[in-house]
Amino acid sequence: MPSIPLKNAMTPGARLPGIWLSLCSPTVTEIAAGSGADWLLVDMEHAPADLSQIADHLRAARGASGDSGAEVIVRPPSSDQVMTKRLLDIGVRNLMFPMIQDAEAARQAVSWTRYAPEGVRGISATIRANDYARQGDYLSRYAGELCLILQVETPEALANIAEIAAVPGVDAIFVGPGDLAAAMGYPGQTMAEPVQQAIAEALAAIHAGGKAAGILGYGEAAARRYFEMGFDFTAIAGDAWMLARELDGLVARLAR
């Protein structure tokens, strides 16, 4: 994995483009890692990615980008203690927890990533994360290398951003525009004016809390819009979205 933790780069004022991966293919991860993107997200919530595949995605990303390239964020199927433990044990050090509604949920998520006495993560002495027990200082270093990103996706969650951001161990907050729009009564209309106003207010609250702010905005126009608004890390494209879009466009342009 890259030698510089992602959390060091995910700070207010950064401009970090990323790619959302849902095709469950380490080959696609390898290709994306070589693109120059700062981060990749392997999705397990809305994609059929299996836990046993995740280590292959980590290897593929490192093989393509080495110690200075894209880091992999994993979004688990749900915000869950057991899945968090298993992802950390195989070497994931950047996690995006979906649908965090309040500070208590944020505190729970952080606790799942820390060993006692700071948290409730169970210890296994021989895991991929500590190079199969070869990394003797893992227990003293692991927490400093973790990057925990919490998703806010409803008006309730947006109202609680200040309290969520204040939870120790939270590194960044990511606005989910699709679910937010639906929760506000605008399904599929992320660019509706009330939704965009809520997103702008969320961005201000995240930065006021001293955290990096992220969002999903596929395509150049949306990505530029969010970077210019002040978002620090933006998912600029998804693998499935890009493949479908480019194939459809190419066929349409060349079809008789």
PDB file of C-alpha atoms in Angstrom:
ATOM      1  CA  MET A   1       0.000   0.000   0.000  1.00  0.00           C
ATOM      2  CA  PRO A   2       1.126   3.610  -0.435  1.00  0.00           C
ATOM      3  CA  SER A   3       3.515   4.640   2.318  1.00  0.00           C
ATOM      4  CA  ILE A   4       1.711   7.940   3.025  1.00  0.00           C
ATOM      5  CA  PRO A   5      -1.712   7.362   4.616  1.00  0.00           C
ATOM      6  CA  LEU A   6      -4.689   8.791   2.766  1.00  0.00           C
ATOM      7  CA  LYS A   7      -5.799  10.620   5.906  1.00  0.00           C
ATOM      8  CA  ASN A   8      -2.746  12.882   5.570  1.00  0.00           C
ATOM      9  CA  ALA A   9      -4.010  14.081   2.200  1.00  0.00           C
ATOM     10  CA  MET A  10      -7.708  14.256   3.084  1.00  0.00           C
ATOM     11  CA  THR A  11      -7.732  17.696   4.632  1.00  0.00           C
ATOM     12  CA  PRO A  12      -9.832  20.812   4.019  1.00  0.00           C
ATOM     13  CA  GLY A  13      -8.456  22.533   0.938  1.00  0.00           C
ATOM     14  CA  ALA A  14      -7.378  19.381  -0.863  1.00  0.00           C
ATOM     15  CA  ARG A  15      -8.555  18.547  -4.394  1.00  0.00           C
ATOM     16  CA  LEU A  16      -8.538  14.766  -4.692  1.00  0.00           C
ATOM     17  CA  PRO A  17     -10.325  13.067  -7.609  1.00  0.00           C
ATOM     18  CA  GLY A  18     -11.352   9.467  -7.101  1.00  0.00           C
ATOM     19  CA  ILE A  19     -12.972   6.612  -9.002  1.00  0.00           C
ATOM     20  CA  TRP A  20     -15.890   4.504  -7.746  1.00  0.00           C
ATOM     21  CA  LEU A  21     -15.490   0.789  -8.460  1.00  0.00           C
ATOM     22  CA  SER A  22     -18.504  -1.516  -8.527  1.00  0.00           C
ATOM     23  CA  LEU A  23     -17.643  -4.092 -11.205  1.00  0.00           C
ATOM     24  CA  CYS A  24     -15.927  -6.337  -8.632  1.00  0.00           C
ATOM     25  CA  SER A  25     -12.904  -6.772 -10.896  1.00  0.00           C
ATOM     26  CA  PRO A  26      -9.323  -6.471  -9.600  1.00  0.00           C
ATOM     27  CA  THR A  27      -8.291  -5.921 -13.221  1.00  0.00           C
ATOM     28  CA  VAL A  28     -10.477  -2.819 -13.369  1.00  0.00           C
ATOM     29  CA  THR A  29      -8.995  -1.719 -10.047  1.00  0.00           C
ATOM     30  CA  GLU A  30      -5.512  -2.149 -11.497  1.00  0.00           C
ATOM     31  CA  ILE A  31      -6.424  -0.064 -14.548  1.00  0.00           C
ATOM     32  CA  ALA A  32      -8.033   2.633 -12.414  1.00  0.00           C
ATOM     33  CA  ALA A  33      -5.052   2.752 -10.058  1.00  0.00           C
ATOM     34  CA  GLY A  34      -2.799   3.609 -12.977  1.00  0.00           C
ATOM     35  CA  SER A  35      -4.960   6.555 -14.034  1.00  0.00           C
ATOM     36  CA  GLY A  36      -3.456   9.076 -11.635  1.00  0.00           C
ATOM     37  CA  ALA A  37      -6.533   9.234  -9.408  1.00  0.00           C
ATOM     38  CA  ASP A  38      -5.762   9.878  -5.758  1.00  0.00           C
ATOM     39  CA  TRP A  39      -8.178   7.291  -4.418  1.00  0.00           C
ATOM     40  CA  LEU A  40     -10.375   4.412  -5.481  1.00  0.00           C
ATOM     41  CA  LEU A  41     -13.484   3.214  -3.712  1.00  0.00           C
ATOM     42  CA  VAL A  42     -14.353  -0.468  -3.848  1.00  0.00           C
ATOM     43  CA  ASP A  43     -18.062  -0.664  -3.167  1.00  0.00           C
ATOM     44  CA  MET A  44     -19.627  -3.528  -1.240  1.00  0.00           C
ATOM     45  CA  GLU A  45     -22.907  -1.788  -0.402  1.00  0.00           C
ATOM     46  CA  HIS A  46     -24.390  -1.458  -3.879  1.00  0.00           C
ATOM     47  CA  ALA A  47     -22.163  -3.966  -5.665  1.00  0.00           C
ATOM     48  CA  PRO A  48     -21.876  -7.751  -5.241  1.00  0.00           C
ATOM     49  CA  ALA A  49     -18.245  -7.595  -4.096  1.00  0.00           C
ATOM     50  CA  ASP A  50     -17.329 -10.436  -1.770  1.00  0.00           C
ATOM     51  CA  LEU A  51     -15.044 -10.129   1.246  1.00  0.00           C
ATOM     52  CA  SER A  52     -12.676 -12.709  -0.225  1.00  0.00           C
ATOM     53  CA  GLN A  53     -12.082 -10.424  -3.238  1.00  0.00           C
ATOM     54  CA  ILE A  54     -11.010  -7.338  -1.317  1.00  0.00           C
ATOM     55  CA  ALA A  55      -7.387  -8.354  -0.740  1.00  0.00           C
ATOM     56  CA  ASP A  56      -7.064  -8.857  -4.505  1.00  0.00           C
ATOM     57  CA  HIS A  57      -8.260  -5.290  -5.082  1.00  0.00           C
ATOM     58  CA  LEU A  58      -5.644  -4.041  -2.615  1.00  0.00           C
ATOM     59  CA  ARG A  59      -2.911  -6.007  -4.372  1.00  0.00           C
ATOM     60  CA  ALA A  60      -4.048  -4.814  -7.790  1.00  0.00           C
ATOM     61  CA  ALA A  61      -4.028  -1.161  -6.752  1.00  0.00           C
ATOM     62  CA  ARG A  62      -0.590  -1.391  -5.206  1.00  0.00           C
ATOM     63  CA  GLY A  63       0.795  -3.288  -8.173  1.00  0.00           C
ATOM     64  CA  ALA A  64      -0.369  -0.574 -10.537  1.00  0.00           C
ATOM     65  CA  SER A  65       0.488   2.519  -8.510  1.00  0.00           C
ATOM     66  CA  GLY A  66       3.222   1.435  -6.100  1.00  0.00           C
ATOM     67  CA  ASP A  67       3.935   3.294  -2.884  1.00  0.00           C
ATOM     68  CA  SER A  68       2.929   6.725  -4.155  1.00  0.00           C
ATOM     69  CA  GLY A  69      -0.322   6.100  -6.012  1.00  0.00           C
ATOM     70  CA  ALA A  70      -3.997   5.608  -5.399  1.00  0.00           C
ATOM     71  CA  GLU A  71      -5.195   4.286  -2.083  1.00  0.00           C
ATOM     72  CA  VAL A  72      -8.207   2.008  -1.815  1.00  0.00           C
ATOM     73  CA  ILE A  73     -11.225   2.933   0.271  1.00  0.00           C
ATOM     74  CA  VAL A  74     -13.726   0.167   0.954  1.00  0.00           C
ATOM     75  CA  ARG A  75     -17.389   0.830   1.622  1.00  0.00           C
ATOM     76  CA  PRO A  76     -18.785  -2.176   3.516  1.00  0.00           C
ATOM     77  CA  PRO A  77     -22.285  -3.520   2.836  1.00  0.00           C
ATOM     78  CA  SER A  78     -23.491  -1.794   6.003  1.00  0.00           C
ATOM     79  CA  SER A  79     -22.019  -0.093   9.020  1.00  0.00           C
ATOM     80  CA  ASP A  80     -21.282  -3.306  10.895  1.00  0.00           C
ATOM     81  CA  GLN A  81     -18.772  -4.302  13.577  1.00  0.00           C
ATOM     82  CA  VAL A  82     -17.946  -7.796  12.302  1.00  0.00           C
ATOM     83  CA  MET A  83     -17.445  -6.759   8.674  1.00  0.00           C
ATOM     84  CA  THR A  84     -15.295  -3.835   9.818  1.00  0.00           C
ATOM     85  CA  LYS A  85     -13.036  -6.163  11.798  1.00  0.00           C
ATOM     86  CA  ARG A  86     -12.628  -8.545   8.881  1.00  0.00           C
ATOM     87  CA  LEU A  87     -11.842  -5.754   6.411  1.00  0.00           C
ATOM     88  CA  LEU A  88      -9.232  -4.271   8.735  1.00  0.00           C
ATOM     89  CA  ASP A  89      -7.640  -7.672   9.273  1.00  0.00           C
ATOM     90  CA  ILE A  90      -7.070  -8.179   5.544  1.00  0.00           C
ATOM     91  CA  GLY A  91      -5.323  -4.827   5.268  1.00  0.00           C
ATOM     92  CA  VAL A  92      -7.995  -2.239   4.478  1.00  0.00           C
ATOM     93  CA  ARG A  93      -7.009   1.000   6.147  1.00  0.00           C
ATOM     94  CA  ASN A  94      -9.525   3.377   4.560  1.00  0.00           C
ATOM     95  CA  LEU A  95     -13.206   2.787   5.271  1.00  0.00           C
ATOM     96  CA  MET A  96     -16.354   4.632   4.237  1.00  0.00           C
ATOM     97  CA  PHE A  97     -19.250   3.838   6.553  1.00  0.00           C
ATOM     98  CA  PRO A  98     -22.679   4.305   4.901  1.00  0.00           C
ATOM     99  CA  MET A  99     -25.765   5.971   6.353  1.00  0.00           C
ATOM    100  CA  ILE A 100     -24.358   7.501   9.547  1.00  0.00           C
ATOM    101  CA  GLN A 101     -27.176   9.451  11.146  1.00  0.00           C
ATOM    102  CA  ASP A 102     -25.778  10.899  14.360  1.00  0.00           C
ATOM    103  CA  ALA A 103     -22.808  11.194  16.710  1.00  0.00           C
ATOM    104  CA  GLU A 104     -23.618   7.936  18.514  1.00  0.00           C
ATOM    105  CA  ALA A 105     -23.437   5.995  15.239  1.00  0.00           C
ATOM    106  CA  ALA A 106     -20.157   7.765  14.486  1.00  0.00           C
ATOM    107  CA  ARG A 107     -18.726   6.786  17.881  1.00  0.00           C
ATOM    108  CA  GLN A 108     -19.748   3.171  17.313  1.00  0.00           C
ATOM    109  CA  ALA A 109     -18.071   3.099  13.912  1.00  0.00           C
ATOM    110  CA  VAL A 110     -14.831   4.493  15.327  1.00  0.00           C
ATOM    111  CA  SER A 111     -14.901   1.969  18.185  1.00  0.00           C
ATOM    112  CA  TRP A 112     -15.060  -0.928  15.722  1.00  0.00           C
ATOM    113  CA  THR A 113     -11.719   0.158  14.256  1.00  0.00           C
ATOM    114  CA  ARG A 114      -9.770   0.457  17.528  1.00  0.00           C
ATOM    115  CA  TYR A 115      -8.401  -2.210  19.824  1.00  0.00           C
ATOM    116  CA  ALA A 116      -9.170  -2.049  23.539  1.00  0.00           C
ATOM    117  CA  PRO A 117      -9.143   0.066  25.587  1.00  0.00           C
ATOM    118  CA  GLU A 118      -9.989   2.666  22.907  1.00  0.00           C
ATOM    119  CA  GLY A 119     -12.439   0.399  21.082  1.00  0.00           C
ATOM    120  CA  VAL A 120     -13.861  -3.074  20.603  1.00  0.00           C
ATOM    121  CA  ARG A 121     -11.869  -4.478  17.673  1.00  0.00           C
ATOM    122  CA  GLY A 122     -10.774  -8.018  18.408  1.00  0.00           C
ATOM    123  CA  ILE A 123      -7.087  -8.941  18.140  1.00  0.00           C
ATOM    124  CA  SER A 124      -5.743 -11.652  15.877  1.00  0.00           C
ATOM    125  CA  ALA A 125      -1.983 -11.945  15.952  1.00  0.00           C
ATOM    126  CA  THR A 126      -1.397 -13.226  12.421  1.00  0.00           C
ATOM    127  CA  ILE A 127      -3.262 -11.268   9.757  1.00  0.00           C
ATOM    128  CA  ARG A 128      -2.533  -9.715   6.399  1.00  0.00           C
ATOM    129  CA  ALA A 129      -2.729  -6.237   7.971  1.00  0.00           C
ATOM    130  CA  ASN A 130       0.372  -6.905  10.091  1.00  0.00           C
ATOM    131  CA  ASP A 131       2.156  -8.807   7.305  1.00  0.00           C
ATOM    132  CA  TYR A 132       1.281 -12.105   8.955  1.00  0.00           C
ATOM    133  CA  ALA A 133       2.905 -11.129  12.279  1.00  0.00           C
ATOM    134  CA  ARG A 134       6.082  -9.794  10.642  1.00  0.00           C
ATOM    135  CA  GLN A 135       5.205  -6.151  11.452  1.00  0.00           C
ATOM    136  CA  GLY A 136       6.038  -5.996  15.122  1.00  0.00           C
ATOM    137  CA  ASP A 137       4.884  -2.403  15.631  1.00  0.00           C
ATOM    138  CA  TYR A 138       1.452  -2.829  14.066  1.00  0.00           C
ATOM    139  CA  LEU A 139      -0.448  -2.339  17.324  1.00  0.00           C
ATOM    140  CA  SER A 140       1.270   0.987  17.952  1.00  0.00           C
ATOM    141  CA  ARG A 141       0.947   2.263  14.377  1.00  0.00           C
ATOM    142  CA  TYR A 142      -2.325   1.047  12.916  1.00  0.00           C
ATOM    143  CA  ALA A 143      -4.615   3.766  14.304  1.00  0.00           C
ATOM    144  CA  GLY A 144      -2.448   6.547  12.910  1.00  0.00           C
ATOM    145  CA  GLU A 145      -2.786   5.087   9.417  1.00  0.00           C
ATOM    146  CA  LEU A 146      -6.552   4.572   9.414  1.00  0.00           C
ATOM    147  CA  CYS A 147      -8.808   6.937   7.495  1.00  0.00           C
ATOM    148  CA  LEU A 148     -12.462   6.813   8.531  1.00  0.00           C
ATOM    149  CA  ILE A 149     -14.986   8.493   6.266  1.00  0.00           C
ATOM    150  CA  LEU A 150     -18.619   8.720   7.354  1.00  0.00           C
ATOM    151  CA  GLN A 151     -21.476   9.149   4.907  1.00  0.00           C
ATOM    152  CA  VAL A 152     -24.319  11.572   5.607  1.00  0.00           C
ATOM    153  CA  GLU A 153     -27.263  10.854   3.329  1.00  0.00           C
ATOM    154  CA  THR A 154     -30.434  12.285   4.895  1.00  0.00           C
ATOM    155  CA  PRO A 155     -31.632  15.657   6.201  1.00  0.00           C
ATOM    156  CA  GLU A 156     -31.394  14.230   9.730  1.00  0.00           C
ATOM    157  CA  ALA A 157     -27.745  13.336   9.215  1.00  0.00           C
ATOM    158  CA  LEU A 158     -26.982  16.749   7.716  1.00  0.00           C
ATOM    159  CA  ALA A 159     -28.501  18.411  10.772  1.00  0.00           C
ATOM    160  CA  ASN A 160     -26.108  16.397  12.949  1.00  0.00           C
ATOM    161  CA  ILE A 161     -22.889  17.125  11.018  1.00  0.00           C
ATOM    162  CA  ALA A 162     -21.373  19.315  13.747  1.00  0.00           C
ATOM    163  CA  GLU A 163     -21.757  16.559  16.343  1.00  0.00           C
ATOM    164  CA  ILE A 164     -20.576  13.835  13.941  1.00  0.00           C
ATOM    165  CA  ALA A 165     -17.484  15.843  12.975  1.00  0.00           C
ATOM    166  CA  ALA A 166     -16.589  16.322  16.640  1.00  0.00           C
ATOM    167  CA  VAL A 167     -16.271  12.585  17.299  1.00  0.00           C
ATOM    168  CA  PRO A 168     -12.571  11.677  17.771  1.00  0.00           C
ATOM    169  CA  GLY A 169     -11.365   9.340  15.047  1.00  0.00           C
ATOM    170  CA  VAL A 170     -13.570  10.735  12.275  1.00  0.00           C
ATOM    171  CA  ASP A 171     -11.326  11.914   9.440  1.00  0.00           C
ATOM    172  CA  ALA A 172     -13.768  12.998   6.730  1.00  0.00           C
ATOM    173  CA  ILE A 173     -17.466  13.228   5.923  1.00  0.00           C
ATOM    174  CA  PHE A 174     -18.961  12.262   2.574  1.00  0.00           C
ATOM    175  CA  VAL A 175     -22.282  13.580   1.316  1.00  0.00           C
ATOM    176  CA  GLY A 176     -24.407  10.983  -0.506  1.00  0.00           C
ATOM    177  CA  PRO A 177     -26.352  13.097  -3.030  1.00  0.00           C
ATOM    178  CA  GLY A 178     -28.559  10.330  -4.409  1.00  0.00           C
ATOM    179  CA  ASP A 179     -30.057   9.201  -1.113  1.00  0.00           C
ATOM    180  CA  LEU A 180     -30.187  12.781   0.125  1.00  0.00           C
ATOM    181  CA  ALA A 181     -32.213  13.859  -2.897  1.00  0.00           C
ATOM    182  CA  ALA A 182     -34.612  10.941  -2.432  1.00  0.00           C
ATOM    183  CA  ALA A 183     -34.988  11.638   1.289  1.00  0.00           C
ATOM    184  CA  MET A 184     -35.827  15.257   0.456  1.00  0.00           C
ATOM    185  CA  GLY A 185     -38.539  14.224  -2.009  1.00  0.00           C
ATOM    186  CA  TYR A 186     -36.453  14.638  -5.179  1.00  0.00           C
ATOM    187  CA  PRO A 187     -35.563  11.076  -6.235  1.00  0.00           C
ATOM    188  CA  GLY A 188     -33.077  11.078  -9.101  1.00  0.00           C
ATOM    189  CA  GLN A 189     -32.811  14.888  -9.026  1.00  0.00           C
ATOM    190  CA  THR A 190     -29.536  15.612  -7.297  1.00  0.00           C
ATOM    191  CA  MET A 191     -29.233  18.952  -9.087  1.00  0.00           C
ATOM    192  CA  ALA A 192     -32.606  20.219  -7.848  1.00  0.00           C
ATOM    193  CA  GLU A 193     -32.121  23.612  -6.202  1.00  0.00           C
ATOM    194  CA  PRO A 194     -33.215  22.551  -2.684  1.00  0.00           C
ATOM    195  CA  VAL A 195     -30.894  19.534  -2.827  1.00  0.00           C
ATOM    196  CA  GLN A 196     -27.962  21.641  -3.991  1.00  0.00           C
ATOM    197  CA  GLN A 197     -28.669  24.159  -1.242  1.00  0.00           C
ATOM    198  CA  ALA A 198     -28.633  21.365   1.342  1.00  0.00           C
ATOM    199  CA  ILE A 199     -25.349  20.084  -0.099  1.00  0.00           C
ATOM    200  CA  ALA A 200     -23.799  23.555   0.134  1.00  0.00           C
ATOM    201  CA  GLU A 201     -24.912  23.858   3.760  1.00  0.00           C
ATOM    202  CA  ALA A 202     -23.512  20.412   4.512  1.00  0.00           C
ATOM    203  CA  LEU A 203     -20.175  21.373   2.982  1.00  0.00           C
ATOM    204  CA  ALA A 204     -19.974  24.474   5.158  1.00  0.00           C
ATOM    205  CA  ALA A 205     -20.822  22.465   8.276  1.00  0.00           C
ATOM    206  CA  ILE A 206     -18.226  19.805   7.495  1.00  0.00           C
ATOM    207  CA  HIS A 207     -15.497  22.401   7.046  1.00  0.00           C
ATOM    208  CA  ALA A 208     -16.636  24.258  10.154  1.00  0.00           C
ATOM    209  CA  GLY A 209     -16.049  20.979  11.985  1.00  0.00           C
ATOM    210  CA  GLY A 210     -12.501  20.833  10.656  1.00  0.00           C
ATOM    211  CA  LYS A 211     -13.052  17.783   8.448  1.00  0.00           C
ATOM    212  CA  ALA A 212     -12.480  17.073   4.771  1.00  0.00           C
ATOM    213  CA  ALA A 213     -15.669  16.965   2.706  1.00  0.00           C
ATOM    214  CA  GLY A 214     -16.380  14.494  -0.070  1.00  0.00           C
ATOM    215  CA  ILE A 215     -19.163  13.867  -2.562  1.00  0.00           C
ATOM    216  CA  LEU A 216     -20.039  11.808  -5.602  1.00  0.00           C
ATOM    217  CA  GLY A 217     -20.216  13.771  -8.855  1.00  0.00           C
ATOM    218  CA  TYR A 218     -19.748  11.720 -12.014  1.00  0.00           C
ATOM    219  CA  GLY A 219     -18.527  13.435 -15.163  1.00  0.00           C
ATOM    220  CA  GLU A 220     -16.443  16.514 -15.764  1.00  0.00           C
ATOM    221  CA  ALA A 221     -19.239  19.038 -15.303  1.00  0.00           C
ATOM    222  CA  ALA A 222     -20.467  17.677 -11.974  1.00  0.00           C
ATOM    223  CA  ALA A 223     -16.970  17.049 -10.647  1.00  0.00           C
ATOM    224  CA  ARG A 224     -15.836  20.578 -11.519  1.00  0.00           C
ATOM    225  CA  ARG A 225     -18.958  21.999  -9.922  1.00  0.00           C
ATOM    226  CA  TYR A 226     -18.273  20.242  -6.630  1.00  0.00           C
ATOM    227  CA  PHE A 227     -14.562  21.018  -6.575  1.00  0.00           C
ATOM    228  CA  GLU A 228     -15.337  24.675  -7.258  1.00  0.00           C
ATOM    229  CA  MET A 229     -17.887  24.636  -4.440  1.00  0.00           C
ATOM    230  CA  GLY A 230     -15.052  23.581  -2.156  1.00  0.00           C
ATOM    231  CA  PHE A 231     -15.367  19.817  -1.821  1.00  0.00           C
ATOM    232  CA  ASP A 232     -11.995  18.257  -1.039  1.00  0.00           C
ATOM    233  CA  PHE A 233     -12.477  14.818  -2.591  1.00  0.00           C
ATOM    234  CA  THR A 234     -14.928  13.899  -5.315  1.00  0.00           C
ATOM    235  CA  ALA A 235     -15.763  10.639  -7.048  1.00  0.00           C
ATOM    236  CA  ILE A 236     -15.447  11.846 -10.636  1.00  0.00           C
ATOM    237  CA  ALA A 237     -16.495   8.606 -12.343  1.00  0.00           C
ATOM    238  CA  GLY A 238     -17.570   5.054 -11.745  1.00  0.00           C
ATOM    239  CA  ASP A 239     -16.286   2.035 -13.628  1.00  0.00           C
ATOM    240  CA  ALA A 240     -19.720   0.691 -14.615  1.00  0.00           C
ATOM    241  CA  TRP A 241     -21.004   4.214 -15.382  1.00  0.00           C
ATOM    242  CA  MET A 242     -18.031   5.018 -17.586  1.00  0.00           C
ATOM    243  CA  LEU A 243     -18.102   1.703 -19.456  1.00  0.00           C
ATOM    244  CA  ALA A 244     -21.821   1.968 -20.224  1.00  0.00           C
ATOM    245  CA  ARG A 245     -21.576   5.643 -21.149  1.00  0.00           C
ATOM    246  CA  GLU A 246     -18.577   5.283 -23.443  1.00  0.00           C
ATOM    247  CA  LEU A 247     -19.824   2.109 -25.139  1.00  0.00           C
ATOM    248  CA  ASP A 248     -23.274   3.547 -25.744  1.00  0.00           C
ATOM    249  CA  GLY A 249     -21.827   6.754 -27.132  1.00  0.00           C
ATOM    250  CA  LEU A 250     -19.332   5.033 -29.404  1.00  0.00           C
ATOM    251  CA  VAL A 251     -21.927   2.631 -30.812  1.00  0.00           C
ATOM    252  CA  ALA A 252     -24.423   5.444 -31.359  1.00  0.00           C
ATOM    253  CA  ARG A 253     -21.869   7.548 -33.191  1.00  0.00           C
ATOM    254  CA  LEU A 254     -20.793   4.715 -35.477  1.00  0.00           C
ATOM    255  CA  ALA A 255     -24.060   2.870 -36.031  1.00  0.00           C
ATOM    256  CA  ARG A 256     -25.638   3.063 -39.455  1.00  0.00           C
TER     257      ARG A 256
END
